[in-house]
Coordinates of C-alpha atoms in Angstrom, one line a residue:
Chain A
M1348 CA 68.5 -152.9 -33.3
S1349 CA 70.0 -156.3 -31.9
Y1350 CA 70.4 -157.1 -28.4
I1351 CA 74.1 -157.0 -28.3
N1352 CA 75.9 -154.8 -31.1
V1353 CA 79.5 -154.8 -31.9
E1354 CA 80.5 -152.5 -34.5
N1355 CA 83.9 -152.3 -36.0
V1356 CA 85.7 -152.8 -32.7
V1357 CA 89.3 -152.5 -32.5
K1358 CA 91.2 -153.1 -29.3
E1359 CA 95.0 -152.3 -29.1
F1360 CA 97.6 -152.9 -26.4
K1361 CA 100.9 -151.0 -25.6
V1362 CA 103.5 -153.8 -24.8
V1363 CA 106.8 -153.0 -23.5
R1364 CA 109.3 -154.2 -26.0
R1365 CA 112.1 -156.1 -24.1
E1366 CA 115.5 -156.8 -25.9
K1367 CA 117.8 -159.5 -24.9
G1368 CA 120.6 -159.0 -22.7
L1369 CA 122.1 -157.0 -19.6
I1370 CA 122.9 -153.8 -21.3
N1371 CA 119.4 -153.7 -23.2
A1372 CA 117.6 -154.3 -19.6
L1373 CA 119.9 -151.2 -18.3
K1374 CA 118.8 -149.2 -21.3
S1375 CA 115.1 -150.0 -20.7
L1376 CA 115.3 -148.3 -17.5
F1377 CA 115.9 -145.0 -19.1
H1378 CA 114.2 -145.2 -22.5
R1379 CA 111.3 -147.8 -23.4
E1380 CA 110.1 -148.8 -26.7
Y1381 CA 106.7 -150.0 -27.0
D1382 CA 105.0 -152.2 -29.5
I1383 CA 101.3 -152.0 -30.6
V1384 CA 99.5 -155.3 -30.4
T1385 CA 96.2 -155.5 -31.8
A1386 CA 94.2 -158.1 -30.0
V1387 CA 90.9 -157.4 -31.7
D1388 CA 90.9 -156.1 -35.2
H1389 CA 87.6 -154.5 -36.6
I1390 CA 85.3 -157.0 -35.4
S1391 CA 81.5 -156.6 -36.0
F1392 CA 78.6 -158.8 -35.0
T1393 CA 75.2 -158.9 -33.5
I1394 CA 73.5 -161.3 -30.8
D1395 CA 69.9 -161.5 -30.4
K1396 CA 68.1 -162.1 -26.9
G1397 CA 68.1 -165.8 -25.9
E1398 CA 70.8 -167.0 -28.4
L1399 CA 73.6 -169.3 -27.4
V1400 CA 77.0 -168.3 -29.2
G1401 CA 79.9 -170.0 -29.3
Y1402 CA 82.9 -167.8 -29.7
I1403 CA 85.8 -169.6 -31.0
G1404 CA 89.3 -169.5 -32.0
P1405 CA 92.7 -170.6 -30.9
N1406 CA 94.8 -169.2 -27.9
G1407 CA 95.4 -165.7 -28.2
A1408 CA 92.6 -165.0 -30.8
G1409 CA 91.1 -162.0 -29.0
K1410 CA 88.4 -164.0 -27.3
S1411 CA 88.8 -162.9 -24.0
T1412 CA 89.5 -159.3 -24.7
T1413 CA 86.2 -159.4 -26.8
I1414 CA 84.4 -160.7 -23.5
K1415 CA 86.2 -158.2 -21.5
M1416 CA 85.0 -155.4 -23.6
L1417 CA 81.5 -156.5 -23.6
S1418 CA 81.3 -156.7 -19.9
G1419 CA 83.0 -153.1 -19.7
I1420 CA 86.4 -154.0 -18.2
L1421 CA 88.3 -153.1 -21.3
V1422 CA 87.5 -149.9 -23.3
P1423 CA 87.4 -150.3 -26.9
T1424 CA 90.3 -148.5 -28.9
A1425 CA 87.7 -147.8 -31.7
G1426 CA 84.3 -148.8 -32.8
R1427 CA 81.2 -149.1 -30.8
I1428 CA 79.6 -151.7 -28.3
T1429 CA 76.2 -151.4 -27.0
V1430 CA 74.5 -154.0 -24.8
D1431 CA 70.8 -153.5 -24.6
G1432 CA 71.2 -149.9 -25.6
V1433 CA 74.2 -149.2 -23.0
I1434 CA 77.6 -148.6 -23.7
P1435 CA 79.1 -151.2 -21.2
H1436 CA 82.5 -149.3 -20.1
Q1437 CA 80.6 -146.3 -19.6
N1438 CA 78.0 -147.7 -17.5
R1439 CA 80.1 -150.5 -15.9
K1440 CA 78.1 -151.0 -12.7
E1441 CA 74.7 -150.7 -14.3
N1442 CA 75.7 -153.2 -17.2
A1443 CA 77.1 -155.5 -14.2
R1444 CA 73.4 -156.0 -12.8
R1445 CA 72.4 -157.6 -16.0
I1446 CA 75.3 -159.7 -17.0
G1447 CA 77.0 -162.7 -15.3
V1448 CA 80.6 -163.4 -16.2
V1449 CA 82.7 -166.6 -15.4
F1450 CA 86.2 -166.4 -16.2
G1451 CA 87.4 -170.1 -16.3
Q1452 CA 90.9 -169.4 -15.3
R1453 CA 90.1 -167.1 -12.5
S1454 CA 88.0 -167.8 -9.5
S1455 CA 85.6 -165.2 -7.9
L1456 CA 84.9 -167.4 -5.1
E1457 CA 86.5 -167.0 -1.6
W1458 CA 88.9 -169.9 -0.9
D1459 CA 88.2 -170.4 2.7
L1460 CA 84.5 -170.3 2.6
P1461 CA 82.0 -172.8 1.9
M1462 CA 79.5 -172.3 -1.1
E1463 CA 76.7 -171.6 1.6
E1464 CA 78.3 -168.5 2.8
T1465 CA 79.6 -167.5 -0.5
F1466 CA 75.9 -167.5 -1.9
D1467 CA 75.2 -165.3 1.2
L1468 CA 78.1 -162.7 0.4
F1469 CA 77.1 -162.6 -3.3
Q1470 CA 73.2 -161.9 -2.1
K1471 CA 74.7 -158.9 -0.3
I1472 CA 77.1 -157.6 -3.1
Y1473 CA 74.3 -157.7 -5.8
R1474 CA 71.4 -156.7 -3.2
I1475 CA 69.4 -159.5 -4.1
D1476 CA 65.9 -159.6 -2.4
D1477 CA 65.4 -162.7 -0.1
R1478 CA 62.6 -164.3 -2.0
M1479 CA 64.6 -164.2 -5.4
Y1480 CA 67.8 -165.5 -3.7
K1481 CA 66.1 -168.5 -2.0
R1482 CA 64.4 -169.4 -5.3
N1483 CA 67.6 -169.1 -7.2
V1484 CA 69.8 -170.8 -4.7
E1485 CA 67.5 -174.0 -4.6
F1486 CA 67.3 -173.9 -8.5
Y1487 CA 70.8 -173.9 -9.0
V1488 CA 71.8 -176.1 -6.2
E1489 CA 69.6 -178.8 -7.8
L1490 CA 70.5 -178.0 -11.3
F1491 CA 74.1 -178.1 -10.7
A1492 CA 74.1 -181.1 -8.0
M1493 CA 75.8 -179.0 -5.6
Q1494 CA 74.0 -180.4 -2.4
S1495 CA 77.0 -182.7 -1.4
F1496 CA 79.8 -180.0 -1.4
L1497 CA 77.8 -176.9 0.0
K1498 CA 79.3 -177.1 3.5
R1499 CA 82.7 -177.7 2.3
P1500 CA 85.3 -174.8 1.9
V1501 CA 85.8 -174.0 -1.8
R1502 CA 89.7 -175.0 -1.6
Q1503 CA 88.6 -178.5 -0.9
L1504 CA 86.4 -178.8 -4.3
S1505 CA 87.3 -180.6 -7.3
L1506 CA 87.9 -178.6 -10.4
G1507 CA 84.6 -179.6 -11.9
Q1508 CA 82.6 -178.7 -8.6
K1509 CA 84.3 -175.3 -8.5
M1510 CA 83.2 -174.6 -12.3
R1511 CA 79.7 -175.5 -11.3
A1512 CA 80.0 -173.2 -8.2
E1513 CA 81.4 -170.1 -10.3
I1514 CA 78.4 -170.5 -12.8
A1515 CA 75.9 -170.8 -10.2
V1516 CA 77.2 -167.7 -8.3
A1517 CA 77.5 -165.9 -11.7
L1518 CA 73.9 -166.5 -12.1
L1519 CA 72.4 -165.8 -8.9
H1520 CA 71.1 -162.1 -9.4
D1521 CA 69.2 -163.5 -12.5
P1522 CA 71.3 -161.8 -15.2
E1523 CA 70.2 -161.3 -18.8
I1524 CA 73.5 -162.3 -20.3
L1525 CA 75.9 -164.9 -19.2
Y1526 CA 79.5 -164.6 -20.7
L1527 CA 81.3 -167.6 -19.9
D1528 CA 85.2 -167.5 -20.9
E1529 CA 86.7 -171.1 -21.2
P1530 CA 84.1 -172.8 -18.9
T1531 CA 85.5 -176.1 -19.6
I1532 CA 89.1 -175.5 -19.5
G1533 CA 91.1 -178.3 -17.5
L1534 CA 88.2 -180.5 -16.7
D1535 CA 87.9 -184.1 -17.4
V1536 CA 85.6 -185.6 -20.0
V1537 CA 82.7 -186.4 -17.3
A1538 CA 82.9 -182.9 -16.1
K1539 CA 83.0 -181.2 -19.2
N1540 CA 79.9 -183.1 -20.2
H1541 CA 78.0 -182.0 -17.1
I1542 CA 79.0 -178.3 -17.6
R1543 CA 77.7 -178.5 -21.2
Q1544 CA 74.3 -180.2 -20.1
F1545 CA 74.1 -177.3 -17.8
I1546 CA 74.9 -174.6 -20.0
K1547 CA 72.3 -175.8 -22.5
R1548 CA 69.7 -176.1 -19.7
I1549 CA 70.2 -172.5 -18.4
N1550 CA 69.8 -171.2 -22.0
S1551 CA 66.6 -173.1 -22.8
E1552 CA 65.0 -172.8 -19.2
K1553 CA 66.0 -169.6 -17.9
K1554 CA 66.1 -167.9 -21.3
I1555 CA 69.3 -166.4 -20.8
T1556 CA 71.5 -165.1 -23.5
L1557 CA 74.8 -166.9 -23.6
M1558 CA 78.2 -166.2 -25.0
L1559 CA 80.6 -168.8 -24.4
T1560 CA 84.2 -168.6 -25.7
T1561 CA 86.2 -171.8 -26.1
H1562 CA 88.9 -173.6 -28.1
D1563 CA 87.5 -177.0 -27.5
M1564 CA 85.7 -178.5 -30.5
D1565 CA 83.4 -180.6 -28.5
D1566 CA 82.2 -178.0 -26.6
I1567 CA 81.2 -176.1 -29.8
E1568 CA 79.6 -179.3 -31.4
Q1569 CA 77.5 -180.2 -28.2
I1570 CA 76.2 -176.7 -27.2
C1571 CA 76.0 -174.1 -29.8
D1572 CA 73.9 -173.4 -32.8
R1573 CA 75.7 -170.6 -33.8
I1574 CA 79.3 -169.8 -33.8
I1575 CA 81.5 -166.8 -34.4
M1576 CA 85.1 -167.8 -35.1
I1577 CA 88.2 -165.3 -34.9
D1578 CA 91.8 -165.6 -35.1
Q1579 CA 94.4 -163.1 -34.6
G1580 CA 91.9 -160.5 -33.8
K1581 CA 89.9 -160.8 -37.0
L1582 CA 86.6 -162.4 -37.7
L1583 CA 86.8 -165.3 -39.9
Y1584 CA 83.3 -167.0 -39.8
D1585 CA 79.8 -166.2 -38.5
G1586 CA 76.9 -168.2 -38.8
F1587 CA 75.1 -171.5 -38.2
L1588 CA 77.4 -174.5 -36.6
Q1589 CA 76.2 -176.9 -39.5
N1590 CA 77.3 -174.9 -42.4
F1591 CA 80.5 -174.4 -40.4
K1592 CA 81.1 -178.1 -40.1
E1593 CA 80.5 -178.7 -43.8
K1594 CA 82.6 -175.9 -44.8
Y1595 CA 85.6 -176.4 -42.5
G1596 CA 85.3 -179.4 -40.2
G1597 CA 85.6 -183.2 -41.0
E1598 CA 89.4 -183.6 -41.2
Y1599 CA 91.0 -186.0 -39.3
T1600 CA 94.3 -187.6 -38.9
I1601 CA 95.3 -191.4 -38.7
T1602 CA 98.6 -192.5 -37.5
V1603 CA 99.2 -196.0 -38.6
D1604 CA 102.3 -198.2 -37.1
F1605 CA 102.8 -201.1 -39.5
A1606 CA 104.1 -204.5 -38.5
Y1607 CA 106.5 -204.7 -41.3
A1608 CA 107.8 -202.2 -43.9
E1609 CA 105.0 -202.1 -46.4
E1610 CA 107.1 -200.7 -49.0
G1611 CA 105.6 -200.0 -52.3
R1612 CA 102.1 -201.2 -51.4
E1613 CA 99.3 -198.5 -52.5
V1614 CA 97.1 -197.0 -50.2
D1615 CA 93.7 -195.8 -50.9
P1616 CA 94.0 -192.5 -52.6
R1617 CA 91.3 -191.0 -50.4
L1618 CA 93.8 -191.0 -47.7
Q1619 CA 96.8 -188.8 -48.1
L1620 CA 100.0 -189.4 -46.9
V1621 CA 101.5 -186.6 -45.1
S1622 CA 104.6 -187.9 -43.3
I1623 CA 106.7 -191.2 -42.9
E1624 CA 108.8 -192.0 -39.7
G1625 CA 110.2 -195.4 -40.0
Q1626 CA 107.2 -198.1 -40.1
R1627 CA 105.1 -195.0 -38.7
K1628 CA 102.9 -193.1 -41.6
V1629 CA 100.4 -190.6 -41.1
Y1630 CA 97.4 -190.0 -43.2
V1631 CA 94.8 -187.2 -43.5
A1632 CA 91.4 -187.7 -44.8
H1633 CA 88.2 -185.9 -44.7
R1634 CA 84.9 -187.1 -43.5
S1635 CA 82.8 -186.1 -46.6
V1636 CA 85.4 -188.5 -48.6
I1637 CA 85.8 -191.4 -46.4
E1638 CA 84.1 -192.0 -42.9
T1639 CA 86.5 -192.6 -40.0
T1640 CA 85.1 -196.1 -39.4
E1641 CA 85.7 -197.1 -43.0
A1642 CA 89.1 -195.8 -42.9
L1643 CA 90.1 -197.7 -39.9
R1644 CA 88.6 -201.0 -41.2
Y1645 CA 90.4 -200.4 -44.4
F1646 CA 93.8 -200.4 -42.6
I1647 CA 92.9 -203.3 -40.1
D1648 CA 91.5 -205.6 -43.1
N1649 CA 94.5 -204.9 -45.5
F1650 CA 97.6 -204.5 -43.7
D1651 CA 99.4 -206.0 -40.6
V1652 CA 98.8 -203.0 -38.2
S1653 CA 100.6 -203.1 -34.7
H1654 CA 99.0 -199.7 -33.6
L1655 CA 96.3 -197.3 -34.9
N1656 CA 95.5 -193.9 -33.7
I1657 CA 92.9 -191.5 -34.9
R1658 CA 92.5 -187.7 -34.1
E1659 CA 89.8 -185.6 -35.0
A1660 CA 90.7 -181.8 -36.1
D1661 CA 90.9 -179.7 -33.3
I1662 CA 90.4 -176.1 -33.4
E1663 CA 93.9 -175.0 -34.5
D1664 CA 93.5 -177.4 -37.4
V1665 CA 90.1 -175.9 -38.4
V1666 CA 91.2 -172.4 -38.0
R1667 CA 94.1 -173.2 -40.3
N1668 CA 91.7 -174.9 -42.6
A1669 CA 89.5 -171.9 -42.6
Y1670 CA 92.5 -169.6 -43.4
V1671 CA 93.3 -171.8 -46.5
K1672 CA 90.0 -171.7 -47.7
G1673 CA 89.3 -168.4 -46.9
Chain B
M568 CA 60.6 -156.7 -10.8
R569 CA 61.8 -155.6 -7.4
V570 CA 65.0 -157.1 -7.7
F571 CA 67.4 -155.0 -5.9
S572 CA 65.8 -153.9 -2.5
G573 CA 66.7 -151.3 0.3
H574 CA 68.6 -148.2 0.3
K575 CA 72.2 -148.0 -0.8
S576 CA 73.6 -147.0 2.5
Q577 CA 71.5 -149.7 4.2
S578 CA 72.7 -152.5 1.8
T579 CA 76.3 -151.2 2.2
T580 CA 76.1 -151.8 5.7
I581 CA 74.7 -155.3 5.4
L582 CA 77.6 -156.0 3.2
F583 CA 79.8 -154.8 5.5
F584 CA 78.5 -157.1 8.3
T585 CA 78.3 -160.1 6.3
L586 CA 82.2 -159.5 5.3
F587 CA 82.7 -159.1 9.1
K588 CA 81.0 -162.2 9.9
L589 CA 82.9 -164.3 7.2
S590 CA 86.2 -163.1 8.6
F591 CA 85.2 -164.8 11.9
I592 CA 84.3 -167.9 10.1
K593 CA 87.5 -168.2 8.4
A594 CA 89.7 -167.2 11.4
F595 CA 87.8 -170.2 13.3
Q596 CA 88.6 -172.7 10.3
Y597 CA 91.9 -173.4 11.0
R598 CA 92.5 -174.7 14.6
G599 CA 96.2 -175.1 14.3
Y600 CA 96.6 -171.7 13.1
I601 CA 94.8 -170.4 16.0
L602 CA 97.0 -172.1 18.4
V603 CA 100.3 -171.4 16.8
T604 CA 99.4 -167.8 16.5
L605 CA 98.6 -167.4 20.3
F606 CA 101.7 -169.2 21.2
S607 CA 103.8 -167.0 19.0
A608 CA 101.8 -163.9 20.4
L609 CA 102.7 -165.0 24.1
L610 CA 106.3 -165.6 23.3
D611 CA 106.4 -162.2 21.4
V612 CA 105.3 -160.5 24.6
F613 CA 107.3 -162.7 26.9
V614 CA 110.4 -161.8 24.9
R615 CA 110.0 -158.1 24.8
I616 CA 109.2 -157.8 28.5
S617 CA 112.2 -159.6 29.5
L618 CA 114.2 -157.2 27.2
W619 CA 112.9 -154.4 28.7
T620 CA 113.4 -155.8 32.2
A621 CA 117.1 -156.1 31.3
L622 CA 117.5 -152.7 30.0
F623 CA 115.7 -151.1 32.9
R624 CA 117.5 -153.0 35.6
A625 CA 120.6 -151.0 35.2
N626 CA 118.8 -147.7 35.1
P627 CA 115.3 -147.5 36.4
V628 CA 114.6 -144.1 34.7
V629 CA 115.9 -143.9 31.0
Q630 CA 115.1 -140.4 29.4
N631 CA 112.1 -139.8 31.6
T632 CA 110.7 -143.4 31.1
T633 CA 110.4 -145.8 33.7
F634 CA 109.9 -149.9 33.3
H635 CA 106.1 -149.4 33.7
D636 CA 105.9 -146.8 31.0
M637 CA 107.5 -149.2 28.8
I638 CA 105.1 -151.9 29.4
N639 CA 102.2 -149.7 29.0
Y640 CA 103.5 -148.4 25.7
M641 CA 104.0 -151.9 24.5
A642 CA 100.6 -153.2 25.4
L643 CA 98.8 -150.1 24.0
T644 CA 100.6 -150.2 20.8
G645 CA 99.9 -153.6 20.7
L646 CA 96.1 -153.3 21.4
L647 CA 96.0 -150.5 18.8
M648 CA 97.1 -153.3 16.1
L649 CA 93.3 -153.3 15.9
V650 CA 93.7 -150.2 13.7
Q651 CA 96.5 -150.9 11.8
M652 CA 95.2 -151.7 8.2
S653 CA 98.0 -153.7 7.1
G654 CA 96.5 -156.5 4.9
V655 CA 94.8 -153.7 2.8
D656 CA 97.9 -153.6 0.7
D657 CA 98.1 -157.2 0.1
R658 CA 94.4 -157.5 -0.7
L659 CA 94.5 -155.2 -3.3
A660 CA 98.1 -156.0 -4.7
N661 CA 97.0 -159.4 -5.1
R662 CA 94.2 -158.5 -7.0
I663 CA 96.1 -156.5 -9.5
L664 CA 99.0 -158.8 -9.9
Q665 CA 96.6 -161.8 -10.3
G666 CA 94.3 -159.9 -12.5
S667 CA 91.1 -160.7 -10.5
I668 CA 90.7 -156.9 -10.3
A669 CA 88.9 -157.2 -13.4
T670 CA 86.1 -158.7 -11.6
D671 CA 85.9 -156.4 -8.8
L672 CA 85.5 -153.6 -11.6
I673 CA 82.4 -155.4 -12.9
R674 CA 80.8 -156.0 -9.6
P675 CA 78.2 -153.4 -8.2
Y676 CA 80.2 -152.3 -5.0
S677 CA 83.0 -150.0 -3.9
L678 CA 86.0 -152.1 -3.9
K679 CA 87.5 -149.8 -1.4
L680 CA 84.7 -150.4 1.0
F681 CA 84.9 -154.1 0.3
I682 CA 88.6 -154.4 1.4
F683 CA 88.1 -152.0 4.3
A684 CA 85.3 -154.4 5.7
Q685 CA 87.5 -157.4 5.0
T686 CA 90.4 -155.9 6.6
I687 CA 88.5 -154.5 9.8
G688 CA 86.6 -158.3 10.1
D689 CA 90.1 -159.9 10.1
N690 CA 91.8 -157.3 12.5
L691 CA 88.9 -157.9 14.9
A692 CA 88.7 -161.5 14.8
H693 CA 92.4 -161.5 15.1
F694 CA 92.2 -158.8 17.8
L695 CA 89.6 -160.9 20.0
L696 CA 91.3 -164.0 19.6
F697 CA 94.9 -163.0 20.3
V698 CA 95.8 -159.4 20.8
F699 CA 93.2 -158.6 23.5
P700 CA 93.6 -161.4 25.8
V701 CA 97.5 -161.3 25.6
Y702 CA 97.9 -157.7 26.2
T703 CA 95.1 -157.0 28.5
G704 CA 96.8 -159.9 30.6
V705 CA 99.8 -158.3 30.4
L706 CA 98.1 -154.8 31.5
V707 CA 96.3 -156.6 34.5
L708 CA 99.6 -158.1 35.7
F709 CA 101.8 -155.1 35.3
G710 CA 98.8 -152.3 36.0
M711 CA 97.1 -150.3 33.6
R712 CA 96.6 -146.7 33.6
F713 CA 93.5 -144.7 32.5
P714 CA 92.8 -141.6 31.1
P715 CA 92.4 -138.6 33.6
T716 CA 89.5 -136.9 32.4
L717 CA 86.6 -137.9 30.0
L718 CA 88.0 -135.5 27.5
H719 CA 91.2 -137.0 27.5
G720 CA 89.5 -140.2 26.6
L721 CA 87.4 -138.6 23.7
V722 CA 90.6 -137.0 22.3
F723 CA 92.4 -140.2 22.5
V724 CA 89.5 -142.1 20.7
A725 CA 89.6 -139.1 17.9
T726 CA 93.2 -139.5 17.7
V727 CA 93.1 -143.4 17.0
I728 CA 90.2 -143.0 14.5
N729 CA 92.1 -140.7 12.5
G730 CA 95.0 -142.9 12.6
A731 CA 93.0 -145.7 11.3
V732 CA 92.1 -143.8 8.4
I733 CA 95.7 -142.7 7.8
S734 CA 96.8 -146.1 8.1
F735 CA 94.0 -147.5 5.5
L736 CA 94.6 -144.8 2.9
Y737 CA 98.5 -145.4 3.2
Y738 CA 98.1 -149.0 2.8
Y739 CA 95.7 -148.7 0.1
I740 CA 98.0 -146.5 -2.0
I741 CA 100.9 -149.0 -1.5
G742 CA 98.6 -151.7 -2.7
M743 CA 98.0 -150.0 -5.8
L744 CA 101.6 -149.9 -6.7
P745 CA 101.5 -153.0 -8.6
F746 CA 99.6 -151.4 -11.4
W747 CA 102.9 -149.9 -12.3
L748 CA 105.4 -152.2 -10.6
E749 CA 105.5 -155.7 -11.7
S750 CA 106.3 -157.0 -8.3
N751 CA 105.8 -155.8 -5.0
W752 CA 108.2 -157.7 -2.5
Y753 CA 110.5 -154.8 -2.3
V754 CA 107.8 -152.4 -1.6
R755 CA 106.9 -154.7 1.3
F756 CA 110.4 -154.8 2.6
V757 CA 110.9 -150.8 2.5
N758 CA 107.3 -150.6 4.2
Y759 CA 108.3 -152.8 6.8
A760 CA 111.4 -150.9 7.4
M761 CA 109.5 -147.6 7.5
F762 CA 106.9 -148.7 10.1
T763 CA 109.4 -150.3 12.3
L764 CA 111.4 -147.1 12.3
F765 CA 108.9 -144.4 12.1
A766 CA 105.7 -145.7 13.7
G767 CA 107.4 -146.6 16.8
A768 CA 106.3 -150.1 16.6
F769 CA 108.6 -151.6 18.8
V770 CA 110.8 -148.7 20.2
P771 CA 109.3 -145.3 21.1
I772 CA 110.5 -142.4 18.8
W773 CA 111.2 -140.4 21.9
F774 CA 114.3 -142.4 22.3
Y775 CA 115.6 -141.7 18.6
P776 CA 118.4 -139.3 18.0
D777 CA 117.2 -135.7 17.3
F778 CA 117.6 -135.9 13.2
L779 CA 115.2 -139.1 13.0
I780 CA 112.8 -137.6 15.3
Q781 CA 112.8 -134.6 12.8
I782 CA 112.2 -136.8 9.9
S783 CA 109.3 -138.6 11.6
Y784 CA 107.5 -135.5 11.5
Y785 CA 107.5 -135.3 7.8
L786 CA 106.2 -138.8 7.3
P787 CA 102.7 -140.4 8.2
F788 CA 103.8 -143.1 10.2
R789 CA 104.0 -141.5 13.5
Y790 CA 100.2 -140.2 13.2
I791 CA 98.9 -143.7 13.0
T792 CA 99.0 -145.0 16.6
Y793 CA 102.1 -143.3 18.2
E794 CA 100.8 -139.8 18.8
A795 CA 97.6 -141.4 20.6
V796 CA 99.9 -143.5 22.7
T797 CA 102.1 -141.0 24.0
F798 CA 99.2 -139.0 24.6
Y799 CA 97.4 -141.7 26.4
L800 CA 100.5 -142.3 28.8
G801 CA 100.6 -138.5 29.6
R802 CA 103.7 -137.7 27.4
T803 CA 101.8 -135.3 25.3
G804 CA 99.7 -132.8 27.1
L805 CA 96.1 -131.8 26.4
P806 CA 97.1 -128.3 24.8
A807 CA 99.3 -130.1 22.2
M808 CA 96.7 -132.3 20.9
P809 CA 94.7 -129.8 18.4
A810 CA 97.9 -129.4 16.7
V811 CA 98.3 -133.4 16.3
L812 CA 94.8 -133.7 15.2
L813 CA 95.5 -131.0 12.8
R814 CA 98.4 -132.7 11.3
Q815 CA 96.5 -135.8 11.0
W816 CA 93.8 -134.3 9.1
V817 CA 96.3 -132.7 6.8
W818 CA 97.8 -136.3 6.3
I819 CA 94.2 -137.8 5.5
G820 CA 93.7 -134.8 3.1
I821 CA 97.0 -135.3 1.4
L822 CA 96.6 -139.4 1.1
L823 CA 93.1 -139.1 -0.1
G824 CA 94.0 -136.9 -2.9
L825 CA 96.7 -139.1 -3.8
E826 CA 94.7 -142.3 -3.7
V827 CA 92.0 -140.7 -5.8
A828 CA 94.7 -139.6 -8.5
L829 CA 96.3 -143.1 -8.4
W830 CA 93.1 -145.0 -8.6
K831 CA 92.0 -143.0 -11.7
A832 CA 95.4 -143.5 -13.4
G833 CA 95.5 -147.3 -12.5
Q834 CA 92.1 -147.9 -13.6
K835 CA 92.9 -146.0 -17.0
K836 CA 95.8 -148.2 -17.4
L837 CA 94.0 -151.3 -16.8
T838 CA 91.1 -150.7 -18.8
V839 CA 92.5 -148.6 -21.7
Y840 CA 96.0 -150.0 -22.2
G841 CA 95.0 -153.4 -20.9
G842 CA 97.1 -153.8 -17.8

């Protein structure tokens, strides 16, 4: 049996149906109709100890719902979850000691307190003994380079600093599993990179099993070996990142603003024209067919181009692609 | 590996004192806030003393109450803000409205105790910084009364502690309402009105028309600090106190039952139906 087992799990939510207009609003005071929304739809997977898994999908795919079920906050409508042999929602507090959870869009830090005091508070909450507490605070303050902002109240920290602090706090009690829900959301490129490096190091040095949800393709490329992809609550892919990329990734879009109307001129057939808007044309290509550098050079060498823009496929595109290919 | 040390009750106490300490650290962070609050507390007391002075000038004894009674009533009610657990409702309601209650559910602590410790810590910081200096000043200036016997003192303390428990449970229940209501501003509005009227926060209930006094007996508000204050001032005699204490315990029972039932239902709504 694996460390984390998810078997045929379903999670449905009951949502009040709201109709437009005043009369309907009045009606809803007396009689309410509900819609059943299936957030997670018969999902199964297993995760072994020490793995680093990217759990990906577009917004609203059911990622956070899964994390909440794994951490015991939500009760599955059907199916079975065990984490190290324990059913999370039935043993919420016991499970809580073994896991660390960071919700990227929700802070668990006290706004008015400096990190020093917050660490202290979490020592008391998790009843961490002094030796382990000291060791971990030293380790994470160094790892996350937190020395410079330890004494400042949390409200004065930058978003990147806050995220580092959130992760450090979640790790203070030496959890065996760390769930990170959108840890890089809203961060700039540099801060994102930092967080990614930290996540990798935690996994390799502390041997913590890590599951991370994201809708940022770069997160996945740089951190994960294995990915599980869901959309609209259904599992689309579970396997190595390399295979995934070969199968679904590699698509990119080039937007070209031509200096003159290039009417009638043939463009390399490897670049597929998808839209025309005056002198602006948009092409789609695939890396396995033509590399991005080659495509750029092709336009610059052969045409009079005033502006070029290249965009790698993001998670939405990849998911769409995965859907089409099945 | 010995990760989690100590007895449960002992570590709960430690957590309690840590939260307590943090409330002070927070309160001292904002110097401007301290100055403004102190000023507004002084202004508030000044306005009320002026008001009572004006009212009692025409009539030195109104319904068996003197100016001196009123000042003592005001100062005692003010000092007992220490056990008024307002703030509990906001703490809980915000967690529910913003969804951070989810993270509370997976922490190995009792949320009720956590909020209690935070509130008491904040109250005490507030008490020591503003309430105590201002109202003790008033009592020293106008003359303070003391309980005639030790027994009176003990009964007073017991009534205050019961009142604190009633206050906490009441606010905790109010704080849970956002499980079912999308917003809580009107709850706060109604709440404020009920407290002003039936807890005797500004005007003693004994001045009210009879029907309001009758209603007040069927609500929990007068049992929070009003009963303790009237006893302290000698308006309620010692023989009447066992009945008062009994009524307080009945309210504690009712509120506790309600709190447990609502918490269960709210938690189910959150974890099974997804909030």
